[in-house]
Short mmCIF file of C-alpha atoms in Angstrom, two decimals:
data_model
loop_
_atom_site.label_atom_id
_atom_site.label_comp_id
_atom_site.label_asym_id
_atom_site.label_seq_id
_atom_site.Cartn_x
_atom_site.Cartn_y
_atom_site.Cartn_z
CA MET A 171 0.00 0.00 0.00
CA GLU A 172 1.28 3.46 -0.91
CA ILE A 173 1.71 5.53 2.26
CA LEU A 174 3.61 8.57 1.00
CA THR A 175 4.32 10.08 -2.40
CA VAL A 176 6.23 13.32 -2.91
CA ARG A 177 6.49 14.63 -6.46
CA ASN A 178 8.75 17.51 -7.54
CA LEU A 179 8.36 19.29 -4.19
CA SER A 180 10.02 22.69 -3.78
CA PHE A 181 9.71 25.12 -0.89
CA THR A 182 10.98 28.62 -0.14
CA TYR A 183 10.75 30.41 3.21
CA PRO A 184 9.42 34.00 3.21
CA GLN A 185 11.96 36.67 2.24
CA GLN A 186 14.52 34.03 1.24
CA ALA A 187 15.93 33.88 -2.28
CA GLN A 188 17.33 30.36 -1.95
CA LYS A 189 14.96 27.42 -1.95
CA ALA A 190 14.96 25.29 1.20
CA LEU A 191 13.79 22.31 -0.89
CA GLU A 192 14.07 21.80 -4.63
CA GLY A 193 12.69 19.01 -6.81
CA ILE A 194 12.16 16.45 -4.04
CA ASN A 195 10.77 13.07 -5.12
CA LEU A 196 10.15 10.39 -2.51
CA THR A 197 7.96 7.31 -2.15
CA ALA A 198 7.23 5.18 0.91
CA GLU A 199 5.25 1.95 0.97
CA GLU A 200 3.59 0.39 4.00
CA GLY A 201 6.22 -0.93 6.40
CA ASP A 202 9.15 1.00 4.90
CA PHE A 203 11.90 2.28 7.21
CA ILE A 204 13.44 5.39 5.63
CA VAL A 205 16.42 7.28 7.05
CA LEU A 206 16.94 10.90 5.99
CA CYS A 207 20.50 12.11 6.49
CA GLY A 208 22.56 15.05 5.31
CA PRO A 209 24.35 18.19 6.48
CA SER A 210 22.68 20.67 8.82
CA GLY A 211 20.37 22.95 6.86
CA SER A 212 20.02 20.49 3.97
CA GLY A 213 16.22 20.53 4.30
CA LYS A 214 15.49 17.44 6.40
CA THR A 215 13.41 19.22 9.05
CA THR A 216 11.59 21.32 6.44
CA LEU A 217 10.66 18.20 4.47
CA LEU A 218 9.38 16.37 7.55
CA ARG A 219 7.27 19.31 8.68
CA LEU A 220 5.75 19.68 5.22
CA LEU A 221 4.58 16.05 5.52
CA LYS A 222 2.65 16.88 8.70
CA ARG A 223 -0.15 19.25 7.70
CA GLU A 224 -0.52 20.80 11.17
CA LEU A 225 3.22 21.61 11.42
CA ALA A 226 3.90 22.75 7.85
CA PRO A 227 5.98 25.97 7.77
CA PHE A 228 4.70 29.09 6.04
CA GLY A 229 6.20 29.81 2.65
CA GLU A 230 5.91 29.18 -1.09
CA LYS A 231 5.35 25.52 -1.94
CA THR A 232 5.16 23.85 -5.33
CA GLY A 233 4.80 20.20 -6.23
CA GLU A 234 2.58 17.50 -4.78
CA ILE A 235 2.37 15.53 -1.53
CA ARG A 236 0.05 12.52 -1.32
CA LEU A 237 -0.68 10.60 1.87
CA PHE A 238 -2.40 7.21 1.79
CA SER A 239 -3.16 7.65 -1.94
CA LYS A 240 -4.97 10.96 -1.30
CA PRO A 241 -3.89 14.60 -1.72
CA MET A 242 -2.42 15.83 1.55
CA GLU A 243 -5.13 18.51 1.80
CA ASP A 244 -7.92 15.89 1.75
CA LYS A 245 -9.97 16.30 4.93
CA ALA A 246 -10.49 12.55 5.05
CA ILE A 247 -6.89 12.31 6.29
CA SER A 248 -7.01 12.51 10.08
CA PRO A 249 -4.32 14.44 12.01
CA PHE A 250 -3.83 11.22 13.98
CA ASP A 251 -2.85 9.27 10.84
CA VAL A 252 0.57 10.95 10.84
CA GLY A 253 2.59 10.89 14.06
CA PHE A 254 5.47 13.30 14.68
CA ILE A 255 8.33 13.08 17.20
CA MET A 256 10.29 16.30 17.76
CA GLN A 257 13.99 16.82 18.36
CA ASN A 258 13.50 18.24 21.87
CA PRO A 259 11.81 15.55 24.02
CA TYR A 260 10.47 18.02 26.56
CA ALA A 261 8.83 20.27 23.94
CA GLN A 262 6.27 17.58 23.14
CA LEU A 263 4.96 16.97 26.68
CA VAL A 264 1.47 18.34 27.36
CA THR A 265 0.62 16.98 30.84
CA ASP A 266 2.40 16.52 34.16
CA LYS A 267 1.78 12.78 34.65
CA VAL A 268 2.95 9.78 32.61
CA TRP A 269 -0.46 8.06 32.67
CA HIS A 270 -2.18 11.28 31.54
CA GLU A 271 0.33 11.80 28.73
CA LEU A 272 -0.57 8.35 27.38
CA SER A 273 -4.31 8.94 27.66
CA PHE A 274 -4.36 12.57 26.46
CA THR A 275 -4.45 11.74 22.75
CA LEU A 276 -7.12 9.08 23.30
CA GLU A 277 -9.27 11.59 25.19
CA ASN A 278 -8.97 14.02 22.29
CA MET A 279 -10.02 11.24 19.92
CA GLY A 280 -13.21 10.78 21.94
CA LYS A 281 -12.41 7.28 23.16
CA LYS A 282 -14.50 5.80 25.98
CA GLY A 283 -13.07 5.30 29.45
CA ASN A 284 -12.80 1.51 29.19
CA ASP A 285 -11.03 1.78 25.84
CA ILE A 286 -8.62 4.40 27.21
CA ARG A 287 -7.68 2.19 30.16
CA ARG A 288 -7.21 -0.83 27.90
CA ILE A 289 -5.05 1.00 25.35
CA THR A 290 -2.90 2.84 27.92
CA GLY A 291 -2.31 -0.43 29.78
CA GLU A 292 -1.25 -2.10 26.55
CA LEU A 293 1.04 0.81 25.65
CA ALA A 294 2.66 0.89 29.10
CA SER A 295 3.44 -2.82 28.88
CA PHE A 296 4.73 -2.75 25.30
CA PHE A 297 6.99 0.26 25.87
CA GLY A 298 8.21 -0.82 29.32
CA ILE A 299 6.62 2.14 31.08
CA THR A 300 4.76 0.29 33.86
CA ALA A 301 7.45 0.97 36.51
CA TRP A 302 7.04 4.75 36.13
CA TYR A 303 3.42 4.89 34.93
CA HIS A 304 2.27 7.02 37.90
CA LYS A 305 5.30 9.32 38.03
CA SER A 306 5.38 13.02 37.20
CA THR A 307 6.87 13.82 33.82
CA ASP A 308 9.29 16.34 35.34
CA VAL A 309 11.27 13.60 37.14
CA LEU A 310 11.88 11.52 34.00
CA SER A 311 15.21 11.32 32.21
CA GLY A 312 15.50 12.51 28.61
CA GLY A 313 15.46 8.91 27.38
CA GLN A 314 12.28 8.16 29.32
CA VAL A 315 10.61 11.33 28.04
CA GLN A 316 11.39 10.48 24.42
CA LEU A 317 10.09 6.92 24.91
CA LEU A 318 6.94 8.38 26.49
CA ASN A 319 6.52 10.72 23.50
CA LEU A 320 6.75 7.74 21.16
CA ALA A 321 4.21 5.76 23.18
CA ALA A 322 1.82 8.73 23.31
CA VAL A 323 2.01 9.19 19.54
CA MET A 324 1.46 5.46 18.99
CA ALA A 325 -1.72 5.63 21.10
CA ALA A 326 -3.47 7.01 18.01
CA SER A 327 -2.25 4.09 15.84
CA PRO A 328 -0.73 6.29 13.10
CA LYS A 329 -0.01 4.85 9.67
CA LEU A 330 3.05 7.06 9.18
CA LEU A 331 5.58 8.05 11.84
CA LEU A 332 7.87 11.04 11.26
CA LEU A 333 10.83 11.65 13.58
CA ASP A 334 13.05 14.74 13.56
CA GLU A 335 16.40 13.80 15.13
CA PRO A 336 14.86 11.99 18.12
CA LEU A 337 18.28 10.71 19.28
CA SER A 338 19.98 14.10 19.52
CA GLN A 339 19.50 14.50 23.29
CA LEU A 340 19.78 10.84 24.33
CA ASP A 341 22.77 9.15 25.93
CA PRO A 342 24.30 6.21 24.00
CA VAL A 343 22.41 3.53 25.94
CA SER A 344 19.04 5.32 25.69
CA ALA A 345 19.60 5.98 21.98
CA CYS A 346 20.23 2.28 21.36
CA ASP A 347 17.06 1.35 23.26
CA PHE A 348 15.03 3.90 21.29
CA ILE A 349 16.29 2.58 17.95
CA GLN A 350 15.42 -0.98 18.95
CA MET A 351 11.88 0.12 19.86
CA LEU A 352 11.48 1.90 16.50
CA VAL A 353 12.66 -1.19 14.63
CA ARG A 354 10.25 -3.34 16.62
CA LEU A 355 7.30 -1.05 15.79
CA ASN A 356 8.29 -1.10 12.13
CA ARG A 357 8.74 -4.86 11.91
CA GLU A 358 5.86 -6.02 14.11
CA LEU A 359 3.19 -3.43 13.26
CA SER A 360 4.25 -2.69 9.67
CA LEU A 361 4.48 0.97 10.66
CA THR A 362 6.00 3.23 8.01
CA VAL A 363 8.87 5.21 9.56
CA VAL A 364 10.65 8.27 8.15
CA ILE A 365 13.41 9.47 10.48
CA ALA A 366 15.84 12.37 10.01
CA GLU A 367 19.00 11.80 12.03
CA HIS A 368 22.70 12.66 12.27
CA ARG A 369 23.52 9.81 14.66
CA LEU A 370 23.50 6.88 12.24
CA GLU A 371 25.34 4.29 14.35
CA GLY A 372 22.88 1.45 14.91
CA LEU A 373 20.29 3.05 12.62
CA PHE A 374 21.85 2.99 9.15
CA ALA A 375 21.87 -0.81 8.81
CA GLU A 376 18.18 -1.04 9.80
CA ALA A 377 16.96 1.17 6.95
CA ASP A 378 15.13 -0.10 3.89
CA GLN A 379 16.02 3.15 2.16
CA VAL A 380 18.63 5.81 2.89
CA VAL A 381 17.93 9.28 1.50
CA LEU A 382 20.92 11.63 1.53
CA MET A 383 20.02 15.32 1.25
CA ASP A 384 22.32 18.21 0.44
CA GLN A 385 21.46 21.87 -0.19
CA GLY A 386 17.73 21.18 -0.35
CA LYS A 387 18.00 18.37 -2.89
CA ILE A 388 18.19 14.59 -2.74
CA ALA A 389 21.80 13.72 -3.56
CA LEU A 390 21.13 9.97 -3.60
CA SER A 391 18.71 7.34 -2.33
CA GLY A 392 18.66 3.57 -2.12
CA ALA A 393 19.20 0.62 0.20
CA PRO A 394 22.19 1.06 2.56
CA LYS A 395 24.38 -1.37 0.61
CA GLN A 396 23.64 0.57 -2.58
CA ALA A 397 23.97 4.02 -1.01
CA VAL A 398 27.62 3.61 0.01
CA PRO A 399 29.04 2.93 -3.49
CA LYS A 400 26.76 5.63 -4.93
CA MET A 401 28.20 8.14 -2.49
CA GLN A 402 31.74 7.38 -3.63
CA THR A 403 30.83 8.64 -7.10
CA LEU A 404 29.57 12.04 -5.90
CA ALA A 405 31.69 15.13 -6.51
CA ASN A 406 31.26 16.27 -2.89
CA ARG A 407 31.83 12.83 -1.32
CA GLN A 408 34.57 14.21 0.96
CA LYS A 409 31.96 16.45 2.55
CA LEU A 410 29.28 13.77 2.82
CA MET A 411 31.28 10.69 3.85
CA PRO A 412 31.79 11.87 7.49
CA LEU A 413 28.00 11.66 7.86
CA MET A 414 28.16 7.88 7.54
CA PRO A 415 28.57 5.29 10.34
CA SER A 416 32.12 4.60 11.53
CA ALA A 417 32.29 1.19 9.83
CA VAL A 418 31.47 2.78 6.46
CA GLN A 419 34.02 5.57 6.97
CA VAL A 420 36.83 3.19 7.90
CA PHE A 421 36.03 0.80 5.04
CA THR A 422 35.91 3.60 2.47
CA GLU A 423 39.15 5.18 3.67
CA LEU A 424 41.01 1.85 3.71
CA SER A 425 39.58 -0.01 0.77
CA GLY A 426 36.29 1.01 -0.75
CA GLU A 427 36.20 -2.26 -2.69
CA GLY A 428 33.48 -4.86 -2.29
CA SER A 429 30.48 -4.73 0.02
CA ALA A 430 30.78 -2.13 2.77
CA PRO A 431 30.21 -3.04 6.45
CA LEU A 432 27.26 -1.11 7.86
CA ASN A 433 27.57 -1.57 11.62
CA VAL A 434 30.11 -2.32 14.36
CA ARG A 435 29.86 -6.10 14.04
CA GLN A 436 30.37 -6.07 10.28
CA GLY A 437 33.18 -3.54 10.65
CA ARG A 438 34.96 -5.74 13.20
CA ASN A 439 34.68 -8.74 10.87
CA PHE A 440 36.10 -6.66 8.01
CA LEU A 441 39.13 -5.64 10.08
CA GLN A 442 39.78 -9.14 11.43
CA ARG A 443 39.80 -10.82 8.04
CA THR A 444 41.77 -8.07 6.29
CA TYR A 445 44.47 -6.56 8.52
CA LYS A 446 47.45 -7.76 10.55
CA THR A 447 47.88 -7.14 14.27
CA THR A 448 51.66 -6.77 14.44
CA VAL A 449 51.33 -3.19 15.71
CA ARG A 450 48.88 -3.20 18.63
CA SER A 451 48.84 0.48 19.49
CA LEU A 452 49.64 3.90 18.08
CA PRO A 453 52.30 6.18 19.55
CA GLU A 454 50.95 8.14 22.52
CA LYS A 455 49.53 11.49 21.52
CA THR A 456 51.01 14.64 22.97
CA VAL A 457 48.94 15.83 25.90
CA ARG A 458 48.71 19.58 26.39
CA GLN A 459 50.22 20.66 29.69
CA LYS A 460 47.66 21.86 32.22
CA GLY A 461 47.46 25.57 32.93
CA ARG A 462 46.45 26.97 36.28
CA CYS A 463 43.06 26.11 37.77
CA VAL A 464 40.43 28.73 36.82
CA LEU A 465 37.35 27.08 38.35
CA ALA A 466 37.39 24.65 41.28
CA LEU A 467 34.44 22.70 42.68
CA ARG A 468 35.08 21.16 46.08
CA ASN A 469 32.68 18.82 47.90
CA LEU A 470 29.59 20.31 46.27
CA TRP A 471 26.12 19.19 47.33
CA PHE A 472 23.00 20.37 45.50
CA ARG A 473 19.29 19.55 45.48
CA TYR A 474 16.38 21.39 43.87
CA GLU A 475 14.08 21.22 46.90
CA LYS A 476 14.87 21.28 50.60
CA LYS A 477 13.41 17.82 51.16
CA GLY A 478 14.25 16.51 47.69
CA GLU A 479 16.95 14.09 46.64
CA ASP A 480 20.51 15.27 46.13
CA VAL A 481 21.46 15.74 42.47
CA LEU A 482 25.15 16.50 43.13
CA LYS A 483 26.80 14.59 45.98
CA ASN A 484 30.15 15.69 47.37
CA LEU A 485 31.27 16.47 43.81
CA CYS A 486 34.84 17.58 43.14
CA LEU A 487 36.15 18.88 39.81
CA SER A 488 38.79 21.32 38.55
CA ILE A 489 38.75 23.30 35.29
CA TYR A 490 42.12 24.44 33.95
CA GLU A 491 43.28 27.17 31.61
CA ARG A 492 43.33 26.38 27.90
CA GLU A 493 41.63 22.98 28.10
CA THR A 494 38.50 21.34 26.72
CA LEU A 495 36.76 19.10 29.23
CA CYS A 496 33.90 16.85 28.10
CA ILE A 497 31.47 15.55 30.74
CA LEU A 498 29.43 12.48 29.85
CA GLY A 499 26.75 10.50 31.67
CA ALA A 500 23.25 9.10 31.40
CA ASN A 501 20.14 11.20 30.83
CA GLY A 502 19.09 12.54 34.22
CA ALA A 503 22.54 12.12 35.80
CA GLY A 504 22.76 15.85 36.61
CA LYS A 505 25.10 17.08 33.87
CA SER A 506 23.03 20.15 32.95
CA THR A 507 22.54 20.91 36.65
CA LEU A 508 26.31 20.82 37.12
CA LEU A 509 26.80 23.38 34.34
CA GLN A 510 24.16 25.66 35.87
CA VAL A 511 25.93 25.44 39.24
CA MET A 512 29.21 26.36 37.52
CA ALA A 513 27.46 29.35 35.93
CA ALA A 514 26.11 30.43 39.35
CA GLN A 515 22.52 29.99 38.20
CA TYR A 516 22.06 27.57 41.09
CA ARG A 517 23.73 27.70 44.50
CA PRO A 518 24.91 24.50 46.19
CA TYR A 519 23.80 24.12 49.80
CA SER A 520 27.20 22.79 50.81
CA GLY A 521 30.73 22.86 49.42
CA LYS A 522 32.78 25.52 47.68
CA LEU A 523 32.95 26.88 44.14
CA SER A 524 36.02 29.04 43.43
CA LEU A 525 36.30 31.18 40.28
CA SER A 526 39.61 32.88 39.50
CA GLN A 527 39.49 36.65 39.81
CA GLY A 528 38.51 38.46 36.63
CA LYS A 529 37.23 35.35 34.85
CA THR A 530 33.80 35.50 33.19
CA VAL A 531 31.54 32.54 32.48
CA ALA A 532 29.02 32.07 29.64
CA LEU A 533 26.54 29.19 29.37
CA LEU A 534 24.95 27.76 26.22
CA PRO A 535 21.71 26.11 27.44
CA GLN A 536 20.34 22.83 26.17
CA ASN A 537 17.59 24.69 24.30
CA PRO A 538 19.45 27.39 22.32
CA VAL A 539 16.25 29.15 21.23
CA ASN A 540 15.97 30.54 24.76
CA LEU A 541 18.89 32.88 23.99
CA PHE A 542 17.09 34.71 21.17
CA LEU A 543 14.80 37.70 21.68
CA LYS A 544 14.64 39.37 18.25
CA ASP A 545 13.18 38.57 14.83
CA THR A 546 16.53 37.91 13.15
CA VAL A 547 19.87 36.56 14.32
CA LYS A 548 21.64 39.79 13.37
CA GLU A 549 19.18 41.95 15.31
CA ASP A 550 19.79 39.74 18.33
CA TYR A 551 23.57 39.99 18.01
CA THR A 552 23.43 43.76 17.51
CA ALA A 553 21.14 44.29 20.51
CA LEU A 554 23.49 42.29 22.75
CA LEU A 555 26.58 44.28 21.76
CA ARG A 556 24.66 47.56 22.04
CA ARG A 557 23.74 46.67 25.63
CA CYS A 558 27.44 46.05 26.24
CA GLY A 559 28.14 49.63 25.13
CA MET A 560 30.05 48.75 21.95
CA GLU A 561 30.19 51.31 19.13
CA GLU A 562 28.46 50.50 15.83
CA ARG A 563 31.69 50.10 13.82
CA CYS A 564 33.12 47.71 16.40
CA ARG A 565 29.80 45.84 16.61
CA GLU A 566 29.80 45.11 12.90
CA GLU A 567 33.40 43.89 12.97
CA ARG A 568 32.82 41.63 16.00
CA ILE A 569 29.73 40.10 14.36
CA ARG A 570 31.64 39.58 11.11
CA GLN A 571 34.50 37.82 12.92
CA VAL A 572 32.21 35.45 14.82
CA CYS A 573 30.09 34.64 11.77
CA THR A 574 33.19 33.91 9.71
CA THR A 575 34.58 31.67 12.45
CA LEU A 576 31.35 29.64 12.68
CA ALA A 577 30.40 29.90 8.97
CA ILE A 578 26.96 31.30 9.82
CA THR A 579 26.91 34.53 7.80
CA ASP A 580 23.99 33.19 5.75
CA LEU A 581 21.90 32.85 8.94
CA LEU A 582 22.07 36.50 9.99
CA ASP A 583 18.83 37.56 8.27
CA ARG A 584 16.88 34.44 9.30
CA HIS A 585 14.40 34.22 12.17
CA PRO A 586 15.87 31.98 14.91
CA LEU A 587 12.72 29.84 14.97
CA ASP A 588 13.01 29.16 11.22
CA LEU A 589 16.48 27.62 11.61
CA SER A 590 17.15 23.91 11.85
CA GLY A 591 18.26 22.54 15.21
CA GLY A 592 21.89 22.52 14.13
CA GLN A 593 21.72 26.06 12.79
CA GLN A 594 20.15 27.24 16.05
CA GLN A 595 23.04 25.66 17.96
CA LYS A 596 25.66 27.47 15.89
CA ALA A 597 23.81 30.80 16.01
CA ALA A 598 23.48 30.55 19.81
CA LEU A 599 27.17 29.69 20.19
CA GLY A 600 27.96 32.73 18.08
CA LYS A 601 26.03 34.92 20.50
CA LEU A 602 28.15 33.66 23.40
CA LEU A 603 31.41 34.15 21.50
CA LEU A 604 30.47 37.80 20.94
CA LEU A 605 31.00 38.27 24.69
CA GLN A 606 34.51 36.73 24.61
CA PRO A 607 34.13 34.83 27.93
CA GLN A 608 37.09 33.18 29.69
CA ILE A 609 35.11 30.03 30.59
CA LEU A 610 32.64 28.65 28.07
CA LEU A 611 30.04 26.16 29.34
CA LEU A 612 28.21 24.28 26.59
CA ASP A 613 25.22 21.99 27.11
CA GLU A 614 24.99 19.58 24.16
CA PRO A 615 26.55 21.95 21.56
CA THR A 616 26.64 19.26 18.82
CA LYS A 617 22.95 18.49 19.10
CA GLY A 618 21.47 18.60 15.60
CA ILE A 619 24.65 19.47 13.69
CA ASP A 620 26.33 17.37 11.03
CA ALA A 621 29.77 15.73 11.02
CA ALA A 622 31.48 18.52 9.09
CA ALA A 623 30.12 21.13 11.50
CA LYS A 624 31.27 18.99 14.45
CA GLN A 625 34.77 18.80 13.01
CA ALA A 626 34.78 22.56 12.50
CA LEU A 627 33.56 23.00 16.08
CA ALA A 628 36.32 20.73 17.42
CA GLU A 629 38.93 22.74 15.49
CA LEU A 630 37.37 25.96 16.79
CA PHE A 631 37.66 24.80 20.40
CA LEU A 632 41.29 23.83 19.80
CA ARG A 633 42.03 27.33 18.49
CA LEU A 634 40.07 29.03 21.26
CA THR A 635 41.72 27.11 24.09
CA GLN A 636 45.24 27.77 22.78
CA THR A 637 44.96 31.45 23.70
CA GLY A 638 41.40 32.01 24.91
CA PRO A 639 38.74 30.44 27.11
CA SER A 640 38.55 27.11 28.84
CA VAL A 641 35.70 25.02 27.42
CA VAL A 642 33.48 22.66 29.42
CA ILE A 643 31.12 20.55 27.32
CA VAL A 644 28.28 18.34 28.50
CA THR A 645 27.61 15.88 25.70
CA HIS A 646 26.21 12.50 24.69
CA ASP A 647 28.27 12.63 21.49
CA VAL A 648 31.12 10.23 22.27
CA GLU A 649 32.67 10.56 18.80
CA PHE A 650 32.88 14.34 19.20
CA ALA A 651 34.35 14.07 22.70
CA ALA A 652 36.98 11.62 21.46
CA VAL A 653 38.16 14.15 18.87
CA CYS A 654 38.03 17.46 20.73
CA ALA A 655 38.56 16.78 24.45
CA ASP A 656 41.76 17.14 26.45
CA ARG A 657 40.01 15.37 29.33
CA CYS A 658 36.81 13.35 29.64
CA ALA A 659 34.81 12.76 32.82
CA LEU A 660 31.85 10.52 33.66
CA LEU A 661 29.12 11.80 36.00
CA PHE A 662 27.23 9.08 37.87
CA ASP A 663 25.16 9.17 41.06
CA GLY A 664 25.97 12.84 41.59
CA GLN A 665 29.75 12.39 41.46
CA ILE A 666 32.59 12.40 38.95
CA VAL A 667 33.47 8.69 39.00
CA SER A 668 35.97 8.65 36.14
CA GLU A 669 38.31 11.25 34.66
CA ASP A 670 41.09 10.68 32.11
CA THR A 671 42.47 11.43 28.66
CA PRO A 672 40.10 10.49 25.79
CA ALA A 673 42.22 7.47 24.78
CA ALA A 674 42.26 6.01 28.29
CA PHE A 675 38.65 7.00 29.03
CA PHE A 676 37.01 5.56 25.91
CA GLY A 677 39.49 2.70 25.62
CA GLY A 678 38.46 1.52 29.08
CA ASN A 679 34.69 1.91 28.64
CA SER A 680 32.38 -0.70 27.11
CA PHE A 681 29.20 1.36 26.67
CA TYR A 682 30.21 5.02 26.89
CA THR A 683 32.68 4.64 24.08
CA THR A 684 32.94 5.17 20.34
CA ALA A 685 31.93 2.84 17.53
CA ALA A 686 35.55 2.91 16.32
CA SER A 687 36.73 1.65 19.70
CA ARG A 688 34.15 -1.15 19.86
CA MET A 689 35.01 -2.14 16.30
CA SER A 690 38.78 -2.34 16.79
CA ARG A 691 39.40 -3.21 20.46
CA THR A 692 39.75 -6.96 19.92
CA MET A 693 42.71 -6.22 17.63
CA TYR A 694 44.17 -2.90 18.72
CA ASP A 695 44.49 -0.85 21.91
CA ASP A 696 42.94 2.58 22.52
CA CYS A 697 42.00 3.36 18.91
CA ILE A 698 39.00 5.57 19.61
CA THR A 699 38.40 7.46 16.36
CA CYS A 700 37.99 6.42 12.73
CA ALA A 701 41.27 8.18 11.97
CA ASP A 702 43.00 6.08 14.65
CA VAL A 703 41.67 2.83 13.17
CA VAL A 704 42.66 3.81 9.63
CA GLU A 705 46.16 4.82 10.77
CA ILE A 706 46.86 1.59 12.66
CA CYS A 707 45.47 -0.60 9.88
CA LYS A 708 47.77 1.10 7.38
CA ALA A 709 50.68 0.66 9.77
CA ASN A 710 49.97 -3.08 10.00
CA GLY A 711 49.17 -3.72 6.36
CA LYS A 712 46.87 -6.34 4.90
CA LEU A 713 47.00 -10.06 5.51
CA GLN A 714 48.30 -12.17 2.62
CA GLU A 715 45.63 -12.83 0.02
CA GLU A 716 45.68 -16.58 0.64
CA THR A 717 44.79 -16.09 4.31
CA ILE A 718 41.90 -13.73 3.68
#
């Protein structure tokens, strides 16, 4: 059965000369699992929102969208036929209790009480929600909230499920669980799934169709095994290849011949049957010498309510000059709370926080939209610098420098709410850099941005910390942390339980580690990035043909 047909779809936002989408053609049959990938701003979010009538952005649209063999505008198509999961888990909650969140949609559909109880009970069991069915939604972790959102959407039994980067705020374990639940819904209920995502580890191999978008167009589409060789023929393959899973990147860089591995298991098998293990480890990387301590946390205790549970428990941590520290941990572990304590937004009830004299702190919140007050990014930047007393000529130069550094000049005349999640992140970071703080606190800065932008961000932090601010990053993005961090720390049960260099940190972890590490650790030691794996494989050389 035909679920979705998009024919020659183009879309332009108001007052924008460049089309956000151009000539899009896409078909989905019942039970298809389609993965949309591509650079930030390539049109993935715009396309998904155009497929959901109630969320469609305002602008000039041409072409045709058909849902369930009917024109999208047909009133016979119920709003409940198309489910939508947003990037920010908390933005989709409408009630304060888990049980009410599950029943809310059913109430709006006019279901009877007995039917509501039956369906919510079934949903709670299927999605593993029974243990926290009666809890308040404000005590749930990000992973639990996103799972609850999925269950609430599925209460209406949609025929088509659209997901806009649902993994972006989930820790590695929660992301894996969410993917497995999506696959189960797709396989067992024949639910058609269209998901836009940057985090393709564990997702890419499950797709029936991969659609790669670039600059508002579909660059290629096909089954995963077909998509990889197609990508190698593209003129801009160097830009697009970092978007792929680690196994694909390593295979393409080393060989590119034959059938590409799509996941960690296949990547490990490829390495084991192809490369020697004479050299077990790479030379130790040069570690930047620590500067003086600029922010010290000693025996901190914090709770939100006087009689509530402690979130931070006797926590100790030091931040040094010219370093990038990445803090990892599960959803709900208290990472964002820790940043807010560092930024003096919250006061611990016990312990000591010492900030070096003359040092200023700036915090990028988890939801970057909260930083914007004006109708365009440039107006927002200008208003901030005007409040700081900066002259107009200096304001323009400072804005130009920051926009050049982050490659966001084309976003200046856009409304912040019209930007993709990744573009919002970069625009918000730009606003902080205008202030030139000495300590930069970033809560999930890579959320919603593509691999090329992450690499540029890592290089930016390296440049900044050589002469400028210390950078503290809370992140679930283990691949990004492996590339950019000088130190990594794990927050668990309110304390920093592990702290080390990226190689030692990820090399010693089994779950909070990179795909490259999991893929290579049976053969090589502490190879935590794709570049590490490629380098050590080349150093070892291939096995003799007769032994392959």
